[in-house]
Coordinates of C-alpha atoms and ligand atoms in Angstrom, one line a residue:
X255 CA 54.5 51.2 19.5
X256 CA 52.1 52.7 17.2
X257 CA 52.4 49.9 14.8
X258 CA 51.5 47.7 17.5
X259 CA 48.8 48.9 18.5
X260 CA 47.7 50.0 14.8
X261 CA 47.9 45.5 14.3
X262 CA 46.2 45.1 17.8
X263 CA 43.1 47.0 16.4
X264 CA 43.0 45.2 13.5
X265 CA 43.0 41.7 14.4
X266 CA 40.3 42.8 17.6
X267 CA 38.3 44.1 15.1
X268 CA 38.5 41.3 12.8
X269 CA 38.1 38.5 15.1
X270 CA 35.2 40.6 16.8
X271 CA 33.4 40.9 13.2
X272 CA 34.0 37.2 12.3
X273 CA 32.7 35.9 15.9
X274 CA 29.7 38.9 15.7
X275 CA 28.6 37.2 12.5
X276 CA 29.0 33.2 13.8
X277 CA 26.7 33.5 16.9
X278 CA 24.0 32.2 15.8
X279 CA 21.5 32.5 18.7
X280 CA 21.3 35.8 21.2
X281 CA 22.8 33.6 23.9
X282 CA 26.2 33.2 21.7
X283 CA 26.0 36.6 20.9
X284 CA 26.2 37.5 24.6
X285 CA 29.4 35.9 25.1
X286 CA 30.5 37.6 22.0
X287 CA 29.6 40.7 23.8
X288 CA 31.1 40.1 27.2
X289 CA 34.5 39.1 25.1
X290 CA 34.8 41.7 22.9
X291 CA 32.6 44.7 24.2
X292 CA 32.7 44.0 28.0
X293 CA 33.3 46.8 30.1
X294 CA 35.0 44.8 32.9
X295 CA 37.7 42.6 31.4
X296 CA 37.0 42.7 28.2
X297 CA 39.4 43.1 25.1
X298 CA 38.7 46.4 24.7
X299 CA 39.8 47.2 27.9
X300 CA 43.2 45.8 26.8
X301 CA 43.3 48.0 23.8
X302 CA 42.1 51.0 26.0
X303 CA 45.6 50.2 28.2
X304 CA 47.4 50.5 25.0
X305 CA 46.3 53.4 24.5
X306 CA 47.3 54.7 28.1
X307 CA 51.0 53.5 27.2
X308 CA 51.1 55.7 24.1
X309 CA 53.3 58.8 23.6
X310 CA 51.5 62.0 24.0
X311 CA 51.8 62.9 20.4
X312 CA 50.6 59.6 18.9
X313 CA 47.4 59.7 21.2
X314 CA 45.4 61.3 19.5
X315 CA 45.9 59.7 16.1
X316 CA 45.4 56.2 18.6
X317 CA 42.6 57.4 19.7
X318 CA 40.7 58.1 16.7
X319 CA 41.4 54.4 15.5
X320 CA 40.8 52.7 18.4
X321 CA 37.4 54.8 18.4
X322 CA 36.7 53.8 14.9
X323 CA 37.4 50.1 15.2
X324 CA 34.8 50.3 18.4
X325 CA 32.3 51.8 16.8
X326 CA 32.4 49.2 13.8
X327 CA 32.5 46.2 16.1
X328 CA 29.9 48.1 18.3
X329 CA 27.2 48.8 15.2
X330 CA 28.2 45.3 13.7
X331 CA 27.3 43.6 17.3
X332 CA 23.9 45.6 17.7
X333 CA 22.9 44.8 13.7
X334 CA 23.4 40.9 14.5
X335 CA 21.5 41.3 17.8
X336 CA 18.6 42.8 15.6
X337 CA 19.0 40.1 12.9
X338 CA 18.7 37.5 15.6
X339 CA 15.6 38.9 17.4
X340 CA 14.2 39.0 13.9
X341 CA 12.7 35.6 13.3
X342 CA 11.3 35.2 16.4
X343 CA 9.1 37.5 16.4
X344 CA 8.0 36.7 12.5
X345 CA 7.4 32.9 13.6
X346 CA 5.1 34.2 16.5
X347 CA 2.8 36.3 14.2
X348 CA 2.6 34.0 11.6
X349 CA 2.4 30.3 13.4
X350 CA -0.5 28.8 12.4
X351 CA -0.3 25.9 14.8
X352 CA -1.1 28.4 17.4
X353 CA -4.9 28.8 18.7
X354 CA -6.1 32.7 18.4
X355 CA -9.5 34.0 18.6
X356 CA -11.5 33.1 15.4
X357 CA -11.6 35.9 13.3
X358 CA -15.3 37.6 12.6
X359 CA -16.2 37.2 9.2
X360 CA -19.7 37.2 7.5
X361 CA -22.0 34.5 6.1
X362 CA -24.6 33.9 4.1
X363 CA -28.0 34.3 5.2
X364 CA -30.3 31.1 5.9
X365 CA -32.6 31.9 3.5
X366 CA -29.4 32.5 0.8
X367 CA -28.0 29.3 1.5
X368 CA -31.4 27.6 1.1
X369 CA -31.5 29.4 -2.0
X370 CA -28.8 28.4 -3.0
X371 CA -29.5 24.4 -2.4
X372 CA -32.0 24.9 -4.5
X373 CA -30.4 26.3 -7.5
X374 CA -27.6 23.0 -7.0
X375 CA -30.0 20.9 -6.6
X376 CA -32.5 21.7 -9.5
X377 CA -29.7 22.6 -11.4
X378 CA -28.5 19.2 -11.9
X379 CA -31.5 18.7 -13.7
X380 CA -30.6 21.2 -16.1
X381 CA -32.7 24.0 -14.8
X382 CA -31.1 27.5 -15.1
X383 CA -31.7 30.4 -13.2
X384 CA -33.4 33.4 -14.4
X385 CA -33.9 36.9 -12.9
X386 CA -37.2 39.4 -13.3
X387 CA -38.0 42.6 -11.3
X388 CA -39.3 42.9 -8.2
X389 CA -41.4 46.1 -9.2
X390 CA -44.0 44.3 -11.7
X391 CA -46.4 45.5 -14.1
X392 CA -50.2 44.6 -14.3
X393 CA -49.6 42.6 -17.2
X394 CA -46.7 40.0 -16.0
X395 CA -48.3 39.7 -12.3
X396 CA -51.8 39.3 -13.4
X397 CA -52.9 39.1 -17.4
X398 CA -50.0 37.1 -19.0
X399 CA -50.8 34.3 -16.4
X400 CA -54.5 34.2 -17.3
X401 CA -55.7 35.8 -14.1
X402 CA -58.9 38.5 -15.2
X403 CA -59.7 41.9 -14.3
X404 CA -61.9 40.7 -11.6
X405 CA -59.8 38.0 -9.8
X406 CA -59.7 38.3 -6.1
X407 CA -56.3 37.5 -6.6
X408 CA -55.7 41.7 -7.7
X409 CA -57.7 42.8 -4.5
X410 CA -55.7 45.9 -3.3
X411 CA -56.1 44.6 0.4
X412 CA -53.8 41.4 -1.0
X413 CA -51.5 43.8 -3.1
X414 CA -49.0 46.5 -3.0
X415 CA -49.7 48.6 -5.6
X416 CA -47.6 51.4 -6.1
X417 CA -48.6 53.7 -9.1
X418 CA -50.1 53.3 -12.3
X419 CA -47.2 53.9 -15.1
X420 CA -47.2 53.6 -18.7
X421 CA -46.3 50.4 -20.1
X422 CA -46.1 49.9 -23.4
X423 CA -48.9 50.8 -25.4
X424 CA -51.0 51.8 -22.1
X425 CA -51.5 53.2 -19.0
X426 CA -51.3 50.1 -16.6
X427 CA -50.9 49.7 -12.3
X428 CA -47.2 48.8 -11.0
X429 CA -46.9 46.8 -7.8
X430 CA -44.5 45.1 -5.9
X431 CA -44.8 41.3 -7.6
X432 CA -47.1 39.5 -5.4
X433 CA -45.5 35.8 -7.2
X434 CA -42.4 34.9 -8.8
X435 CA -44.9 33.6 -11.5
X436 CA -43.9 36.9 -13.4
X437 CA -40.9 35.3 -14.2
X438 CA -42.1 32.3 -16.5
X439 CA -44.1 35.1 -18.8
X440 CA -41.1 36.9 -19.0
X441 CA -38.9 34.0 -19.4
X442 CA -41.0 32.7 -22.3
X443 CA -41.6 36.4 -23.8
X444 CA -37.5 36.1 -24.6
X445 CA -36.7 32.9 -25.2
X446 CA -38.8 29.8 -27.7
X447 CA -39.3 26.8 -26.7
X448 CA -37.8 24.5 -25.2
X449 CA -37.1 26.1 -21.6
X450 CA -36.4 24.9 -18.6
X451 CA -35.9 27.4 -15.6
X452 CA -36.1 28.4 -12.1
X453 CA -36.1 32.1 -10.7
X454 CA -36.1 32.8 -6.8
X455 CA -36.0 35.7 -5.3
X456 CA -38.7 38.1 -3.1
X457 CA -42.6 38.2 -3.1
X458 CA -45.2 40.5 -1.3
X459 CA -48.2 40.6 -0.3
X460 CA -49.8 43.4 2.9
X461 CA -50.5 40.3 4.8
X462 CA -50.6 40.5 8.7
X463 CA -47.0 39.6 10.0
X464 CA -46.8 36.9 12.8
X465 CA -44.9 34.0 13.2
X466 CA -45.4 32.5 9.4
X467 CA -46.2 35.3 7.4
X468 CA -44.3 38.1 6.3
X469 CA -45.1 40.8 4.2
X470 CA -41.9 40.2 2.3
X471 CA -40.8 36.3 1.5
X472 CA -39.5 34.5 -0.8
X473 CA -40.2 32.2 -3.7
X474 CA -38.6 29.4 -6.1
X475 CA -40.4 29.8 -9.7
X476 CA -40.1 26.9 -11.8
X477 CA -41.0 26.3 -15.5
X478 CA -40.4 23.4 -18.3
X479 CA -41.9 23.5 -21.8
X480 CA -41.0 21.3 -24.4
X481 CA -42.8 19.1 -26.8
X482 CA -43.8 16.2 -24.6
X483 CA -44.2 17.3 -21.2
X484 CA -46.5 15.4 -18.5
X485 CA -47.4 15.6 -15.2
X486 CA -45.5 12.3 -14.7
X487 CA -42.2 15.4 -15.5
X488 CA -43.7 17.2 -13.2
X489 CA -43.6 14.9 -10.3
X490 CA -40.6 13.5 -11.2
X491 CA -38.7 16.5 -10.7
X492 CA -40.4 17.5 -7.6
X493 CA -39.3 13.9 -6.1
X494 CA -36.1 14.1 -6.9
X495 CA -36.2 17.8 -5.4
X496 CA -37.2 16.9 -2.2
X497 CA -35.3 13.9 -1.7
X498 CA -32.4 15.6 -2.6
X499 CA -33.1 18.8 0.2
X500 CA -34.4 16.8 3.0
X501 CA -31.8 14.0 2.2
X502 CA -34.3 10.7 2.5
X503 CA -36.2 8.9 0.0
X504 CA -39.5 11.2 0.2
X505 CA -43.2 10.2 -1.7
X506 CA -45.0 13.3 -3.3
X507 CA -48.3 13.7 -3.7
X508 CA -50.8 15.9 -5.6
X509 CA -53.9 17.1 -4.5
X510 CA -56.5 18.8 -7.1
X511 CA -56.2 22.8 -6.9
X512 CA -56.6 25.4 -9.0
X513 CA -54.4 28.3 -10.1
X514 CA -55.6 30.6 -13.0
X515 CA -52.3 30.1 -14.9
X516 CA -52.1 26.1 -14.8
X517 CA -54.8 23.0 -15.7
X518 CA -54.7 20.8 -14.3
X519 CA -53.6 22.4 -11.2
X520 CA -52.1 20.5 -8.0
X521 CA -50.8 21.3 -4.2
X522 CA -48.0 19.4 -3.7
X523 CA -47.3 17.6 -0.2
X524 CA -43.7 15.5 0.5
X525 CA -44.1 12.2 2.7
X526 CA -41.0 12.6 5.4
X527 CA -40.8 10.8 8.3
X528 CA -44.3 10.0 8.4
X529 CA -45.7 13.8 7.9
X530 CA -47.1 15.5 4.8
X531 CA -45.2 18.5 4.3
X532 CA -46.8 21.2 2.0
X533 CA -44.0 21.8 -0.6
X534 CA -46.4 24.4 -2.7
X535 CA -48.4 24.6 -5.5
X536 CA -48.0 23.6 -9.4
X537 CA -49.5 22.4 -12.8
X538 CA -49.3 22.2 -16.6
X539 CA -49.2 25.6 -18.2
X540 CA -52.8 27.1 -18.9
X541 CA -52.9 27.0 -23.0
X542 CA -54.1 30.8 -22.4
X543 CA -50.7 31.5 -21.1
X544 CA -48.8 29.4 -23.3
X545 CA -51.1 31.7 -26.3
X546 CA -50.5 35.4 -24.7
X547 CA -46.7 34.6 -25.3
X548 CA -46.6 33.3 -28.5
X549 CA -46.2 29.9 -28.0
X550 CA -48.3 27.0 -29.8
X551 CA -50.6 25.0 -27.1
X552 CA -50.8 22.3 -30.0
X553 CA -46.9 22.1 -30.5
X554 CA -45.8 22.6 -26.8
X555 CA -46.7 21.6 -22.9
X556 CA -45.3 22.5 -20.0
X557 CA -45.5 22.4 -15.9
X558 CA -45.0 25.1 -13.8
X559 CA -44.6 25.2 -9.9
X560 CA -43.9 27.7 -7.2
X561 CA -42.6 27.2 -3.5
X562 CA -42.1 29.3 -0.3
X563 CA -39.1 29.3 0.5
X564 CA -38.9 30.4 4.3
X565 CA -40.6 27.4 5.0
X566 CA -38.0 25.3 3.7
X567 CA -35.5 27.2 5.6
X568 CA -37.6 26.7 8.9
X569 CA -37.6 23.5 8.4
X570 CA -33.9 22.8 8.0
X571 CA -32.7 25.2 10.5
X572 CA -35.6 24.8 13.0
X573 CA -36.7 28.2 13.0
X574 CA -40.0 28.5 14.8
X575 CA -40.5 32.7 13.6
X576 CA -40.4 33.8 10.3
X577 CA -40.0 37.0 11.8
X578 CA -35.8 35.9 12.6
X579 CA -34.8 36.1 9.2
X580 CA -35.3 39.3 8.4
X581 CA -34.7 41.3 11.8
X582 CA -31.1 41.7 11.1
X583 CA -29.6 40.2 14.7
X584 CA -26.5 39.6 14.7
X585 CA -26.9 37.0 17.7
X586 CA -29.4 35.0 14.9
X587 CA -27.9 35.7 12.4
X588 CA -24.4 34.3 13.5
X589 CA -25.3 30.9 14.2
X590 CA -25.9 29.5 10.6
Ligands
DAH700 N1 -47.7 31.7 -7.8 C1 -48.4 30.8 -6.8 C2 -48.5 31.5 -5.5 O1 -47.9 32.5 -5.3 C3 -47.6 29.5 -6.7 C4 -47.6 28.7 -7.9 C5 -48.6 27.8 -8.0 C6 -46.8 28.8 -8.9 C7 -48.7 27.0 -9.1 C8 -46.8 28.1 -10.0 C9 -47.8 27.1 -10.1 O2 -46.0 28.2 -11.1 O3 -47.9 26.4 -11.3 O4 -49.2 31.0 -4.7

């Protein structure tokens, strides 16, 4: 009697394992369940009655066993249970097919990503960028690009002067750079000719803020020197510039200007879609600039020109407030 039982446990427990570990769906593994675990009629029960016909003595030893083999099949049917529920739940969190809300990551600012159409743009002409402080001294804002003590141009009212520091051999003002002009006297300070760069970043000036003036903005420097450069290089390069941003054939135009650190001196306008867009100012480098850095008027030329960049942005993203940019709201912010 014993022994029969003993072999009754043994091939219950081994069919239960080997049927456990076939179903391969949770459905399958309920029959399994009902067949091998069920409490009503199934096969355990029938073990269980062996158990009842047992002599006294051997009942507890039965016991024990038939307690063992249940537990096994019972922890063997709740691991495959697990296993099954398993990869259903992984597929869910990771099915890509399925629409979810869009998750909330930044962007770059308008005035960034017009920055940096810019820098593609120019940079196919082999323009590289270069970088120069924001806090400027008296010399790079204002002497090195040939503008005197007495310009308007330094008027306090147009300028945010800070302190006066010493600079090299003297005592000189330092202001927040009114131009990005500081750049090309930097630029050429460091570096011999031939160069061919553009610097962007932020200007300012105390001027009343509205809806197209800020007392912070930005602006795209841009300098070439070389042996043989023209004005005919000059608006070259600013065609191609604009055609390429506003993406249609465009005519540029100079009118006569004057900047102290240019002559000639231009404003520069771009024919699109039948209206003259100011695109900013320019020129050949003033000899008295090329001079206060070293370089040889007689040996080298160059053109310089500056833009504003908000405008450009304005333009492409149809901002009618200059003001947007730099409020920091989330709502305007979040739909470039
Ligand atoms: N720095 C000028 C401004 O802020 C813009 C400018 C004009 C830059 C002519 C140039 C230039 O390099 O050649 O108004």
């Amino acid at each position: 009697m014993t022994a029969d039982a003993q072999a009754a446990f043994a091939s219950y427990k081994d069919e239960a394992l080997v049927a456990i570990a076939a179903a391969s769906s949770e459905d399958a593994l309920e029959t399994v369940r009902v067949e091998f675990l069920g409490k009503k009629r199934g096969r355990l029960r029938d073990l269980q009655a062996l158990l009842g016909k047992a002599e006294a003595d051997e009942r507890p030893m039965l016991g024990k066993a038939f307690n063992e083999v249940r537990v096994e099949v019972q922890t063997a049917f709740e691991a495959r249970q697990a296993a099954l529920a398993r990869p259903q739940v992984a597929a869910a969190a990771v099915d890509v097919t399925l629409p979810g809300p869009r998750p909330v990551i930044g962007r770059r600012h308008p005035i960034t990503r017009t920055m940096d159409d810019f820098k593609d743009i120019v940079g196919r002409m082999g323009f590289s960028v270069a970088t120069g402080p924001e806090l400027e001294d008296d010399h790079h804002n204002f002497v090195a690009l040939n503008i005197p003590p007495v310009h308007p141009a330094r008027d306090p009212l147009d300028n945010f002067y800070l302190a006066t520091a010493s600079v090299g051999s003297g005592d000189q003002a330092v202001l927040m750079r009114s131009q990005t002009s500081t750049v090309q006297i930097r630029v050429m300070e460091q570096t011999a000719p031939p160069v061919r760069i553009v610097s962007l970043g932020r200007c300012y000036r105390p001027d009343t803020i509205d809806a197209t003036h800020h007392c912070m903005f930005h602006q795209m420097e841009g300098l070439a020197v070389d042996t043989d450069i023209t004005m005919a290089d000059l608006k070259t390069v600013l065609k191609h510039f604009a055609t390429a941003f506003l993406g249609d054939d465009v005519s540029v135009r100079f009118r006569p200007s004057f900047f102290p650190f240019t002559e000639p001196s231009v404003e520069v306008d771009v024919l699109w879609r039948d209206r003259w867009l100011e695109l900013g100012g320019a020129g050949m480098v003033d000899p008295n600039v090329l001079r206060q850095v070293g370089y040889d008027p007689d040996e080298v030329t160059g053109f310089a020109f500056g833009l504003g960049i908000e405008r450009f942005s304005m333009m492409r993203y149809q901002v009618t407030d200059i003001r947007r940019f730099f409020e920091n709201d989330y709502r305007f912010l979040s739909q470039f």
